[in-house]
mmCIF file of C-alpha atoms in Angstrom:
data_model
loop_
_atom_site.group_PDB
_atom_site.id
_atom_site.type_symbol
_atom_site.label_atom_id
_atom_site.label_comp_id
_atom_site.label_asym_id
_atom_site.label_seq_id
_atom_site.Cartn_x
_atom_site.Cartn_y
_atom_site.Cartn_z
ATOM 1 C CA UNK A 1 31.089 68.472 -47.310
ATOM 2 C CA UNK A 2 28.613 67.476 -44.545
ATOM 3 C CA UNK A 3 28.753 64.899 -41.828
ATOM 4 C CA UNK A 4 25.811 62.441 -40.852
ATOM 5 C CA UNK A 5 25.475 61.556 -37.510
ATOM 6 C CA UNK A 6 25.430 58.448 -37.504
ATOM 7 C CA UNK A 7 22.787 57.842 -35.313
ATOM 8 C CA UNK A 8 19.872 59.261 -37.443
ATOM 9 C CA UNK A 9 21.245 56.895 -40.384
ATOM 10 C CA UNK A 10 19.194 55.167 -37.266
ATOM 11 C CA UNK A 11 16.578 56.619 -37.075
ATOM 12 C CA UNK A 12 15.523 56.918 -40.559
ATOM 13 C CA UNK A 13 14.827 53.651 -41.568
ATOM 14 C CA UNK A 14 13.422 52.631 -38.608
ATOM 15 C CA UNK A 15 10.522 56.327 -38.658
ATOM 16 C CA UNK A 16 10.483 55.293 -41.924
ATOM 17 C CA UNK A 17 9.547 51.072 -40.859
ATOM 18 C CA UNK A 18 7.076 52.531 -38.964
ATOM 19 C CA UNK A 19 5.386 54.930 -41.504
ATOM 20 C CA UNK A 20 4.696 52.139 -44.062
ATOM 21 C CA UNK A 21 3.112 49.812 -41.085
ATOM 22 C CA UNK A 22 0.149 52.339 -40.144
ATOM 23 C CA UNK A 23 0.467 53.395 -43.525
ATOM 24 C CA UNK A 24 -0.540 49.845 -43.691
ATOM 25 C CA UNK A 25 -3.115 48.891 -40.870
ATOM 26 C CA UNK A 26 -5.063 51.929 -41.876
ATOM 27 C CA UNK A 27 -5.466 51.102 -46.420
ATOM 28 C CA UNK A 28 -6.637 47.087 -43.732
ATOM 29 C CA UNK A 29 -9.250 49.479 -42.044
ATOM 30 C CA UNK A 30 -10.474 50.962 -44.055
ATOM 31 C CA UNK A 31 -10.933 47.650 -46.919
ATOM 32 C CA UNK A 32 -12.773 45.981 -44.168
ATOM 33 C CA UNK A 33 -15.310 48.648 -44.016
ATOM 34 C CA UNK A 34 -15.031 48.254 -39.461
ATOM 35 C CA UNK A 35 -12.528 48.941 -36.436
ATOM 36 C CA UNK A 36 -11.034 46.383 -34.576
ATOM 37 C CA UNK A 37 -13.391 45.398 -32.008
ATOM 38 C CA UNK A 38 -12.088 43.260 -28.795
ATOM 39 C CA UNK A 39 -12.607 39.545 -29.362
ATOM 40 C CA UNK A 40 -15.386 38.334 -27.238
ATOM 41 C CA UNK A 41 -15.358 34.831 -25.858
ATOM 42 C CA UNK A 42 -17.449 32.013 -26.811
ATOM 43 C CA UNK A 43 -19.338 29.486 -24.295
ATOM 44 C CA UNK A 44 -18.566 25.975 -23.292
ATOM 45 C CA UNK A 45 -21.153 24.539 -25.547
ATOM 46 C CA UNK A 46 -23.202 22.543 -23.416
ATOM 47 C CA UNK A 47 -21.520 19.007 -25.298
ATOM 48 C CA UNK A 48 -18.359 20.002 -23.302
ATOM 49 C CA UNK A 49 -20.140 20.702 -20.473
ATOM 50 C CA UNK A 50 -21.695 17.423 -20.227
ATOM 51 C CA UNK A 51 -19.326 15.560 -21.210
ATOM 52 C CA UNK A 52 -16.667 17.569 -18.593
ATOM 53 C CA UNK A 53 -20.391 16.854 -15.951
ATOM 54 C CA UNK A 54 -19.846 12.963 -16.660
ATOM 55 C CA UNK A 55 -16.097 12.392 -17.212
ATOM 56 C CA UNK A 56 -15.849 14.174 -12.750
ATOM 57 C CA UNK A 57 -18.737 12.000 -12.075
ATOM 58 C CA UNK A 58 -16.683 8.559 -13.462
ATOM 59 C CA UNK A 59 -13.808 9.597 -11.719
ATOM 60 C CA UNK A 60 -15.544 9.595 -8.422
ATOM 61 C CA UNK A 61 -16.878 6.914 -8.939
ATOM 62 C CA UNK A 62 -13.116 5.445 -9.980
ATOM 63 C CA UNK A 63 -11.740 6.853 -6.463
ATOM 64 C CA UNK A 64 -14.489 5.578 -4.151
ATOM 65 C CA UNK A 65 -14.411 2.446 -6.342
ATOM 66 C CA UNK A 66 -10.160 2.423 -5.434
ATOM 67 C CA UNK A 67 -10.625 2.726 -1.852
ATOM 68 C CA UNK A 68 -13.739 1.182 -1.270
ATOM 69 C CA UNK A 69 -13.494 -2.541 -2.771
ATOM 70 C CA UNK A 70 -10.674 -4.212 -0.618
ATOM 71 C CA UNK A 71 -12.862 -3.049 2.172
ATOM 72 C CA UNK A 72 -16.292 -4.480 0.815
ATOM 73 C CA UNK A 73 -14.553 -7.437 -0.903
ATOM 74 C CA UNK A 74 -12.839 -8.931 1.441
ATOM 75 C CA UNK A 75 -13.303 -11.209 3.786
ATOM 76 C CA UNK A 76 -11.994 -14.413 5.595
ATOM 77 C CA UNK A 77 -11.013 -16.188 4.786
ATOM 78 C CA UNK A 78 -7.280 -19.047 3.926
ATOM 79 C CA UNK A 79 -5.157 -17.924 6.975
ATOM 80 C CA UNK A 80 -2.415 -19.449 7.291
ATOM 81 C CA UNK A 81 -2.753 -21.082 11.059
ATOM 82 C CA UNK A 82 -0.468 -23.259 12.534
ATOM 83 C CA UNK A 83 -2.221 -26.638 14.507
ATOM 84 C CA UNK A 84 -0.217 -28.303 17.809
ATOM 85 C CA UNK A 85 -2.309 -31.525 18.339
ATOM 86 C CA UNK A 86 -3.046 -35.377 16.753
ATOM 87 C CA UNK A 87 -4.028 -36.059 14.146
ATOM 88 C CA UNK A 88 -7.963 -36.680 15.437
ATOM 89 C CA UNK A 89 -7.923 -32.839 17.703
ATOM 90 C CA UNK A 90 -6.559 -32.198 13.705
ATOM 91 C CA UNK A 91 -9.250 -33.521 11.749
ATOM 92 C CA UNK A 92 -12.321 -32.281 14.006
ATOM 93 C CA UNK A 93 -10.745 -28.131 13.505
ATOM 94 C CA UNK A 94 -10.899 -28.569 9.687
ATOM 95 C CA UNK A 95 -14.308 -30.385 9.612
ATOM 96 C CA UNK A 96 -15.888 -27.473 11.300
ATOM 97 C CA UNK A 97 -13.972 -24.811 9.008
ATOM 98 C CA UNK A 98 -16.416 -25.189 6.753
ATOM 99 C CA UNK A 99 -16.091 -21.782 5.507
ATOM 100 C CA UNK A 100 -12.165 -22.195 4.525
ATOM 101 C CA UNK A 101 -11.640 -18.967 6.777
ATOM 102 C CA UNK A 102 -7.850 -21.366 8.003
ATOM 103 C CA UNK A 103 -5.583 -22.677 6.505
ATOM 104 C CA UNK A 104 -4.256 -25.212 8.650
ATOM 105 C CA UNK A 105 -0.305 -26.326 9.146
ATOM 106 C CA UNK A 106 0.146 -29.263 11.342
ATOM 107 C CA UNK A 107 2.864 -27.955 13.475
ATOM 108 C CA UNK A 108 5.181 -29.416 15.762
ATOM 109 C CA UNK A 109 5.436 -28.039 19.264
ATOM 110 C CA UNK A 110 4.727 -25.040 20.932
ATOM 111 C CA UNK A 111 8.618 -23.679 20.815
ATOM 112 C CA UNK A 112 7.781 -24.773 16.079
ATOM 113 C CA UNK A 113 5.132 -22.260 15.936
ATOM 114 C CA UNK A 114 6.549 -19.822 18.331
ATOM 115 C CA UNK A 115 9.433 -19.741 15.426
ATOM 116 C CA UNK A 116 7.416 -19.380 13.338
ATOM 117 C CA UNK A 117 4.642 -16.767 13.332
ATOM 118 C CA UNK A 118 7.727 -14.395 14.287
ATOM 119 C CA UNK A 119 9.506 -15.657 9.870
ATOM 120 C CA UNK A 120 5.717 -14.005 9.532
ATOM 121 C CA UNK A 121 4.982 -17.791 7.909
ATOM 122 C CA UNK A 122 1.640 -18.043 9.908
ATOM 123 C CA UNK A 123 -0.003 -15.088 11.232
ATOM 124 C CA UNK A 124 -0.870 -17.875 14.490
ATOM 125 C CA UNK A 125 -1.543 -21.347 16.039
ATOM 126 C CA UNK A 126 -4.222 -23.739 17.804
ATOM 127 C CA UNK A 127 -2.512 -26.005 20.363
ATOM 128 C CA UNK A 128 -4.750 -28.268 21.353
ATOM 129 C CA UNK A 129 -4.636 -31.302 24.248
ATOM 130 C CA UNK A 130 -4.249 -31.123 27.897
ATOM 131 C CA UNK A 131 -3.477 -26.686 27.543
ATOM 132 C CA UNK A 132 -5.176 -25.775 25.372
ATOM 133 C CA UNK A 133 -3.503 -22.174 24.262
ATOM 134 C CA UNK A 134 -4.330 -19.372 21.254
ATOM 135 C CA UNK A 135 -1.185 -17.913 19.758
ATOM 136 C CA UNK A 136 -1.614 -14.944 17.539
ATOM 137 C CA UNK A 137 0.113 -11.832 16.200
ATOM 138 C CA UNK A 138 -1.502 -8.795 16.358
ATOM 139 C CA UNK A 139 1.636 -6.626 15.099
ATOM 140 C CA UNK A 140 1.133 -9.146 12.134
ATOM 141 C CA UNK A 141 -2.595 -8.290 11.601
ATOM 142 C CA UNK A 142 -4.423 -7.270 13.782
ATOM 143 C CA UNK A 143 -8.066 -8.628 12.162
ATOM 144 C CA UNK A 144 -5.929 -11.717 11.528
ATOM 145 C CA UNK A 145 -5.702 -11.519 15.731
ATOM 146 C CA UNK A 146 -9.141 -11.118 16.433
ATOM 147 C CA UNK A 147 -10.218 -13.754 14.008
ATOM 148 C CA UNK A 148 -8.360 -16.506 16.577
ATOM 149 C CA UNK A 149 -9.214 -14.660 19.454
ATOM 150 C CA UNK A 150 -12.632 -15.934 18.318
ATOM 151 C CA UNK A 151 -11.438 -19.505 17.605
ATOM 152 C CA UNK A 152 -9.976 -19.169 21.272
ATOM 153 C CA UNK A 153 -13.195 -17.356 22.180
ATOM 154 C CA UNK A 154 -14.785 -20.970 21.044
ATOM 155 C CA UNK A 155 -12.876 -23.116 21.775
ATOM 156 C CA UNK A 156 -13.446 -22.446 25.549
ATOM 157 C CA UNK A 157 -17.185 -22.615 25.642
ATOM 158 C CA UNK A 158 -16.851 -25.362 23.691
ATOM 159 C CA UNK A 159 -14.836 -27.446 26.166
ATOM 160 C CA UNK A 160 -16.659 -26.022 28.342
ATOM 161 C CA UNK A 161 -20.073 -26.747 27.527
ATOM 162 C CA UNK A 162 -18.872 -30.814 26.642
ATOM 163 C CA UNK A 163 -17.223 -30.499 30.521
ATOM 164 C CA UNK A 164 -20.862 -29.479 31.555
ATOM 165 C CA UNK A 165 -22.641 -32.192 29.373
ATOM 166 C CA UNK A 166 -20.175 -35.251 30.770
ATOM 167 C CA UNK A 167 -21.111 -33.416 34.736
ATOM 168 C CA UNK A 168 -24.484 -33.226 33.875
ATOM 169 C CA UNK A 169 -24.419 -36.962 33.275
ATOM 170 C CA UNK A 170 -22.523 -37.719 35.773
ATOM 171 C CA UNK A 171 -25.514 -36.108 37.954
ATOM 172 C CA UNK A 172 -28.053 -37.656 36.059
ATOM 173 C CA UNK A 173 -26.214 -41.830 36.860
ATOM 174 C CA UNK A 174 -25.097 -40.984 40.018
ATOM 175 C CA UNK A 175 -28.744 -40.054 40.925
ATOM 176 C CA UNK A 176 -29.910 -43.156 38.917
ATOM 177 C CA UNK A 177 -27.661 -44.819 41.655
ATOM 178 C CA UNK A 178 -25.590 -45.618 37.841
ATOM 179 C CA UNK A 179 -21.954 -44.883 37.576
ATOM 180 C CA UNK A 180 -20.360 -42.927 34.261
ATOM 181 C CA UNK A 181 -18.189 -45.288 31.926
ATOM 182 C CA UNK A 182 -14.650 -44.704 32.905
ATOM 183 C CA UNK A 183 -13.472 -43.611 29.188
ATOM 184 C CA UNK A 184 -16.491 -42.038 28.146
ATOM 185 C CA UNK A 185 -14.492 -37.814 29.351
ATOM 186 C CA UNK A 186 -11.781 -37.109 27.346
ATOM 187 C CA UNK A 187 -8.630 -36.256 29.164
ATOM 188 C CA UNK A 188 -8.023 -32.327 26.853
ATOM 189 C CA UNK A 189 -11.935 -31.572 28.378
ATOM 190 C CA UNK A 190 -12.154 -33.000 32.415
ATOM 191 C CA UNK A 191 -8.415 -31.292 32.998
ATOM 192 C CA UNK A 192 -8.845 -27.934 30.745
ATOM 193 C CA UNK A 193 -11.573 -26.062 29.969
ATOM 194 C CA UNK A 194 -10.193 -23.047 29.875
ATOM 195 C CA UNK A 195 -8.536 -21.477 26.476
ATOM 196 C CA UNK A 196 -5.258 -19.027 27.575
ATOM 197 C CA UNK A 197 -4.959 -16.274 24.365
ATOM 198 C CA UNK A 198 -1.304 -15.156 23.926
ATOM 199 C CA UNK A 199 -0.842 -12.254 21.835
ATOM 200 C CA UNK A 200 3.746 -13.497 20.800
ATOM 201 C CA UNK A 201 4.692 -10.247 18.928
ATOM 202 C CA UNK A 202 2.288 -7.566 20.134
ATOM 203 C CA UNK A 203 1.889 -4.296 18.345
ATOM 204 C CA UNK A 204 3.723 -0.951 20.973
ATOM 205 C CA UNK A 205 1.308 0.107 23.785
ATOM 206 C CA UNK A 206 0.999 3.395 21.569
ATOM 207 C CA UNK A 207 -0.369 1.213 18.619
ATOM 208 C CA UNK A 208 -2.652 -0.731 20.510
ATOM 209 C CA UNK A 209 -5.007 -0.629 17.718
ATOM 210 C CA UNK A 210 -2.029 -1.403 14.880
ATOM 211 C CA UNK A 211 -4.238 1.779 12.862
ATOM 212 C CA UNK A 212 -1.068 4.425 12.985
ATOM 213 C CA UNK A 213 0.962 1.732 11.095
ATOM 214 C CA UNK A 214 -1.872 1.031 8.010
ATOM 215 C CA UNK A 215 -3.455 5.002 7.755
ATOM 216 C CA UNK A 216 0.332 5.557 7.198
ATOM 217 C CA UNK A 217 0.634 3.264 4.460
ATOM 218 C CA UNK A 218 -1.386 6.765 2.405
ATOM 219 C CA UNK A 219 0.629 8.779 3.044
ATOM 220 C CA UNK A 220 4.212 6.678 2.558
ATOM 221 C CA UNK A 221 2.205 6.117 -1.544
ATOM 222 C CA UNK A 222 1.373 9.746 -1.815
ATOM 223 C CA UNK A 223 4.715 10.958 -0.656
ATOM 224 C CA UNK A 224 6.807 8.907 -3.202
ATOM 225 C CA UNK A 225 4.429 10.509 -6.002
ATOM 226 C CA UNK A 226 4.621 13.997 -5.685
ATOM 227 C CA UNK A 227 8.279 14.007 -5.003
ATOM 228 C CA UNK A 228 8.337 12.378 -8.805
ATOM 229 C CA UNK A 229 5.536 14.941 -9.851
ATOM 230 C CA UNK A 230 7.313 17.341 -8.498
ATOM 231 C CA UNK A 231 10.906 15.890 -10.043
ATOM 232 C CA UNK A 232 9.527 15.544 -13.863
ATOM 233 C CA UNK A 233 8.637 19.288 -13.929
ATOM 234 C CA UNK A 234 10.782 21.431 -12.439
ATOM 235 C CA UNK A 235 14.140 19.751 -12.486
ATOM 236 C CA UNK A 236 15.539 19.127 -16.358
ATOM 237 C CA UNK A 237 18.548 16.974 -16.851
ATOM 238 C CA UNK A 238 18.388 12.344 -16.615
ATOM 239 C CA UNK A 239 22.117 13.295 -14.330
ATOM 240 C CA UNK A 240 20.050 15.440 -11.613
ATOM 241 C CA UNK A 241 17.158 13.818 -11.812
ATOM 242 C CA UNK A 242 17.841 11.038 -9.970
ATOM 243 C CA UNK A 243 20.756 12.977 -7.360
ATOM 244 C CA UNK A 244 16.784 14.922 -7.116
ATOM 245 C CA UNK A 245 15.101 11.597 -6.304
ATOM 246 C CA UNK A 246 17.855 10.449 -3.991
ATOM 247 C CA UNK A 247 18.124 13.556 -2.411
ATOM 248 C CA UNK A 248 14.952 13.859 -1.658
ATOM 249 C CA UNK A 249 14.061 9.962 -1.169
ATOM 250 C CA UNK A 250 17.011 10.460 0.957
ATOM 251 C CA UNK A 251 15.518 13.167 2.568
ATOM 252 C CA UNK A 252 11.774 11.897 2.520
ATOM 253 C CA UNK A 253 12.958 8.960 4.860
ATOM 254 C CA UNK A 254 14.705 10.426 7.915
ATOM 255 C CA UNK A 255 11.605 13.091 8.001
ATOM 256 C CA UNK A 256 8.489 10.653 7.591
ATOM 257 C CA UNK A 257 10.475 7.916 10.174
ATOM 258 C CA UNK A 258 11.602 11.124 12.691
ATOM 259 C CA UNK A 259 7.571 11.503 12.470
ATOM 260 C CA UNK A 260 6.622 7.643 12.750
ATOM 261 C CA UNK A 261 8.440 6.630 15.083
ATOM 262 C CA UNK A 262 10.045 9.179 16.616
ATOM 263 C CA UNK A 263 7.299 11.443 17.426
ATOM 264 C CA UNK A 264 3.693 9.124 17.103
ATOM 265 C CA UNK A 265 5.740 6.310 18.648
ATOM 266 C CA UNK A 266 4.086 3.734 15.589
ATOM 267 C CA UNK A 267 7.194 2.177 14.022
ATOM 268 C CA UNK A 268 9.430 0.806 15.810
ATOM 269 C CA UNK A 269 13.552 -1.362 16.348
ATOM 270 C CA UNK A 270 15.774 0.547 14.603
ATOM 271 C CA UNK A 271 15.210 3.505 13.398
ATOM 272 C CA UNK A 272 17.892 3.543 10.896
ATOM 273 C CA UNK A 273 17.193 0.703 9.390
ATOM 274 C CA UNK A 274 12.540 2.356 9.731
ATOM 275 C CA UNK A 275 14.721 5.523 7.431
ATOM 276 C CA UNK A 276 15.865 3.051 4.845
ATOM 277 C CA UNK A 277 13.583 1.245 3.843
ATOM 278 C CA UNK A 278 11.216 4.195 3.631
ATOM 279 C CA UNK A 279 13.272 6.070 1.375
ATOM 280 C CA UNK A 280 13.951 2.698 -0.507
ATOM 281 C CA UNK A 281 9.837 2.801 -1.237
ATOM 282 C CA UNK A 282 9.740 6.772 -1.734
ATOM 283 C CA UNK A 283 13.177 6.164 -4.442
ATOM 284 C CA UNK A 284 11.385 3.072 -6.292
ATOM 285 C CA UNK A 285 7.479 5.519 -6.199
ATOM 286 C CA UNK A 286 9.611 8.527 -7.548
ATOM 287 C CA UNK A 287 12.103 7.022 -10.265
ATOM 288 C CA UNK A 288 8.795 5.466 -11.762
ATOM 289 C CA UNK A 289 7.038 8.371 -12.494
ATOM 290 C CA UNK A 290 9.653 11.065 -13.435
ATOM 291 C CA UNK A 291 10.999 7.723 -16.164
ATOM 292 C CA UNK A 292 6.996 7.249 -17.030
ATOM 293 C CA UNK A 293 7.151 11.374 -17.984
ATOM 294 C CA UNK A 294 10.449 10.541 -19.497
ATOM 295 C CA UNK A 295 8.571 8.079 -22.258
ATOM 296 C CA UNK A 296 5.570 9.561 -22.226
ATOM 297 C CA UNK A 297 5.561 12.813 -21.096
ATOM 298 C CA UNK A 298 3.101 14.370 -18.751
ATOM 299 C CA UNK A 299 0.919 11.941 -18.832
ATOM 300 C CA UNK A 300 3.305 9.828 -17.302
ATOM 301 C CA UNK A 301 2.054 11.275 -13.909
ATOM 302 C CA UNK A 302 -1.122 10.406 -14.719
ATOM 303 C CA UNK A 303 -0.066 7.037 -15.299
ATOM 304 C CA UNK A 304 2.092 6.907 -11.947
ATOM 305 C CA UNK A 305 -0.730 8.188 -10.278
ATOM 306 C CA UNK A 306 -2.970 5.400 -10.865
ATOM 307 C CA UNK A 307 -0.547 2.580 -10.842
ATOM 308 C CA UNK A 308 0.917 3.776 -6.450
ATOM 309 C CA UNK A 309 -2.325 5.865 -5.307
ATOM 310 C CA UNK A 310 -5.869 4.246 -6.526
ATOM 311 C CA UNK A 311 -3.965 0.049 -7.002
ATOM 312 C CA UNK A 312 -1.345 -0.380 -4.961
ATOM 313 C CA UNK A 313 -1.973 1.918 -2.134
ATOM 314 C CA UNK A 314 -5.826 -0.238 -2.287
ATOM 315 C CA UNK A 315 -3.878 -3.768 -2.845
ATOM 316 C CA UNK A 316 -0.715 -3.673 0.181
ATOM 317 C CA UNK A 317 -3.271 -5.323 2.888
ATOM 318 C CA UNK A 318 -1.759 -2.768 5.713
ATOM 319 C CA UNK A 319 -4.731 -3.218 6.582
ATOM 320 C CA UNK A 320 -6.029 -6.372 6.323
ATOM 321 C CA UNK A 321 -4.222 -10.376 5.208
ATOM 322 C CA UNK A 322 -3.781 -10.347 1.719
ATOM 323 C CA UNK A 323 -5.377 -13.324 1.980
ATOM 324 C CA UNK A 324 -8.704 -11.871 2.623
ATOM 325 C CA UNK A 325 -8.878 -10.348 -0.431
ATOM 326 C CA UNK A 326 -10.962 -11.684 -3.107
ATOM 327 C CA UNK A 327 -8.802 -14.126 -5.922
ATOM 328 C CA UNK A 328 -4.910 -12.696 -6.128
ATOM 329 C CA UNK A 329 -4.958 -9.837 -5.314
ATOM 330 C CA UNK A 330 -3.637 -9.497 -2.707
ATOM 331 C CA UNK A 331 -0.559 -11.310 -3.781
ATOM 332 C CA UNK A 332 -0.572 -8.642 -6.338
ATOM 333 C CA UNK A 333 -0.196 -5.993 -3.514
ATOM 334 C CA UNK A 334 2.848 -7.021 -2.952
ATOM 335 C CA UNK A 335 3.908 -6.969 -6.357
ATOM 336 C CA UNK A 336 3.176 -2.746 -6.139
ATOM 337 C CA UNK A 337 5.768 -0.698 -4.356
ATOM 338 C CA UNK A 338 2.580 0.201 -1.280
ATOM 339 C CA UNK A 339 2.065 -3.580 -0.776
ATOM 340 C CA UNK A 340 6.542 -4.070 -0.238
ATOM 341 C CA UNK A 341 7.028 -0.631 1.533
ATOM 342 C CA UNK A 342 4.841 -1.217 4.593
ATOM 343 C CA UNK A 343 5.654 -5.315 4.639
ATOM 344 C CA UNK A 344 9.144 -4.602 4.485
ATOM 345 C CA UNK A 345 8.816 -1.218 7.345
ATOM 346 C CA UNK A 346 6.631 -3.849 8.949
ATOM 347 C CA UNK A 347 9.144 -6.432 9.800
ATOM 348 C CA UNK A 348 11.489 -4.147 10.084
ATOM 349 C CA UNK A 349 9.331 -3.036 13.658
ATOM 350 C CA UNK A 350 8.047 -6.408 14.637
ATOM 351 C CA UNK A 351 9.756 -8.760 13.058
ATOM 352 C CA UNK A 352 13.349 -8.758 12.762
ATOM 353 C CA UNK A 353 13.395 -12.847 11.986
ATOM 354 C CA UNK A 354 11.737 -13.257 9.167
ATOM 355 C CA UNK A 355 12.453 -12.956 5.854
ATOM 356 C CA UNK A 356 11.983 -9.669 4.240
ATOM 357 C CA UNK A 357 14.314 -10.511 0.735
ATOM 358 C CA UNK A 358 11.429 -10.011 -1.275
ATOM 359 C CA UNK A 359 9.846 -6.694 0.177
ATOM 360 C CA UNK A 360 13.507 -5.659 -0.971
ATOM 361 C CA UNK A 361 13.736 -7.043 -4.120
ATOM 362 C CA UNK A 362 10.266 -5.355 -5.254
ATOM 363 C CA UNK A 363 11.475 -1.734 -4.688
ATOM 364 C CA UNK A 364 14.532 -2.153 -6.808
ATOM 365 C CA UNK A 365 12.642 -3.843 -9.824
ATOM 366 C CA UNK A 366 10.381 -0.589 -9.090
ATOM 367 C CA UNK A 367 13.385 1.617 -9.503
ATOM 368 C CA UNK A 368 15.335 0.335 -12.350
ATOM 369 C CA UNK A 369 12.354 0.245 -14.293
ATOM 370 C CA UNK A 370 12.032 4.012 -13.932
ATOM 371 C CA UNK A 371 16.138 4.568 -14.216
ATOM 372 C CA UNK A 372 16.329 2.337 -16.907
ATOM 373 C CA UNK A 373 12.759 4.794 -18.951
ATOM 374 C CA UNK A 374 14.508 7.534 -17.446
ATOM 375 C CA UNK A 375 17.324 6.572 -20.479
ATOM 376 C CA UNK A 376 15.371 5.623 -22.985
ATOM 377 C CA UNK A 377 12.964 8.767 -22.726
ATOM 378 C CA UNK A 378 16.772 10.750 -23.065
ATOM 379 C CA UNK A 379 18.097 9.271 -25.959
ATOM 380 C CA UNK A 380 15.035 9.220 -28.026
ATOM 381 C CA UNK A 381 14.234 13.003 -27.173
ATOM 382 C CA UNK A 382 17.072 13.645 -28.165
ATOM 383 C CA UNK A 383 17.143 15.652 -31.506
ATOM 384 C CA UNK A 384 18.409 13.615 -34.422
ATOM 385 C CA UNK A 385 22.129 14.128 -36.143
ATOM 386 C CA UNK A 386 21.974 15.799 -40.108
ATOM 387 C CA UNK A 387 23.517 13.649 -42.014
ATOM 388 C CA UNK A 388 26.030 15.695 -43.631
#
């Protein structure tokens, strides 16, 4: 009895299968009447070319519109400013403000005005009377401080012009041999023709123009978006994604705060508080993008980028007061992460007395929204359990 080699038993069927496959391939080639040739790539249709060019041009225009529109349409309007003086003096300022540039709030004293500015309830205050003074806060918004400085300069020129007019009238009266009525020269003109301009909350010497804090808004927003996109693409599992978001937020917060405060000296105040604020905003943006990705797929990354970069950042009011934006857009921007986080970072750096509760609640809400979307996407994508 001959013993067969096991290897030959396995090899025989394999050889048979190979031969049958070759025979079938030859038969198909003979039936087709020609040999198989490599496929040649088709040219893109002209309709697709035109559509691609149109979409690309539209995207460029939308990006330009998103970033240029706030600057082009913003104007000095409804700026909350305090006024210290008599009712008649305040009424005169209101009468001169024909363009609604100011929103005047009557303040009892200079001390109260300083307190309201430090709490960011007012951008500045105009103090009238015997010692005219204009209080500004360049750390709040350089554009607002510049507006108030111009008002102070105009007030100084107005007082000097009034004083010169009264002096000219007195000289004419003296030359005519008559005297000017005592009550015709206002005390605030006769005693004070100089207007003091005081910066109550100035910017740091290393950030004298305020450009650094304004420009840093885009990298902060981009950082959260970039982290959310990478976690969405390279990390799986809801809990692992949450852990990645937390770890990324902490590291990014420390790194960005180290650059902005330790290196560039743009941020002021407590380093840990500033790093925590940046972490808060980064986590909120990343969580939102990861949540949208979990819910609707990679389209969620695009939606999150649009909300953050093309809507939130232009409306963040980091470069001008939110009141300068048309309509309610300035207020809308504060309900988005870039605006709320930018306000929080500015408050911690320069306005420790300001109320930061709203700026904390906004990123908290976006973080919770992102976590909820992650959970919904997780359970929705679970395979259905077959009924037994």
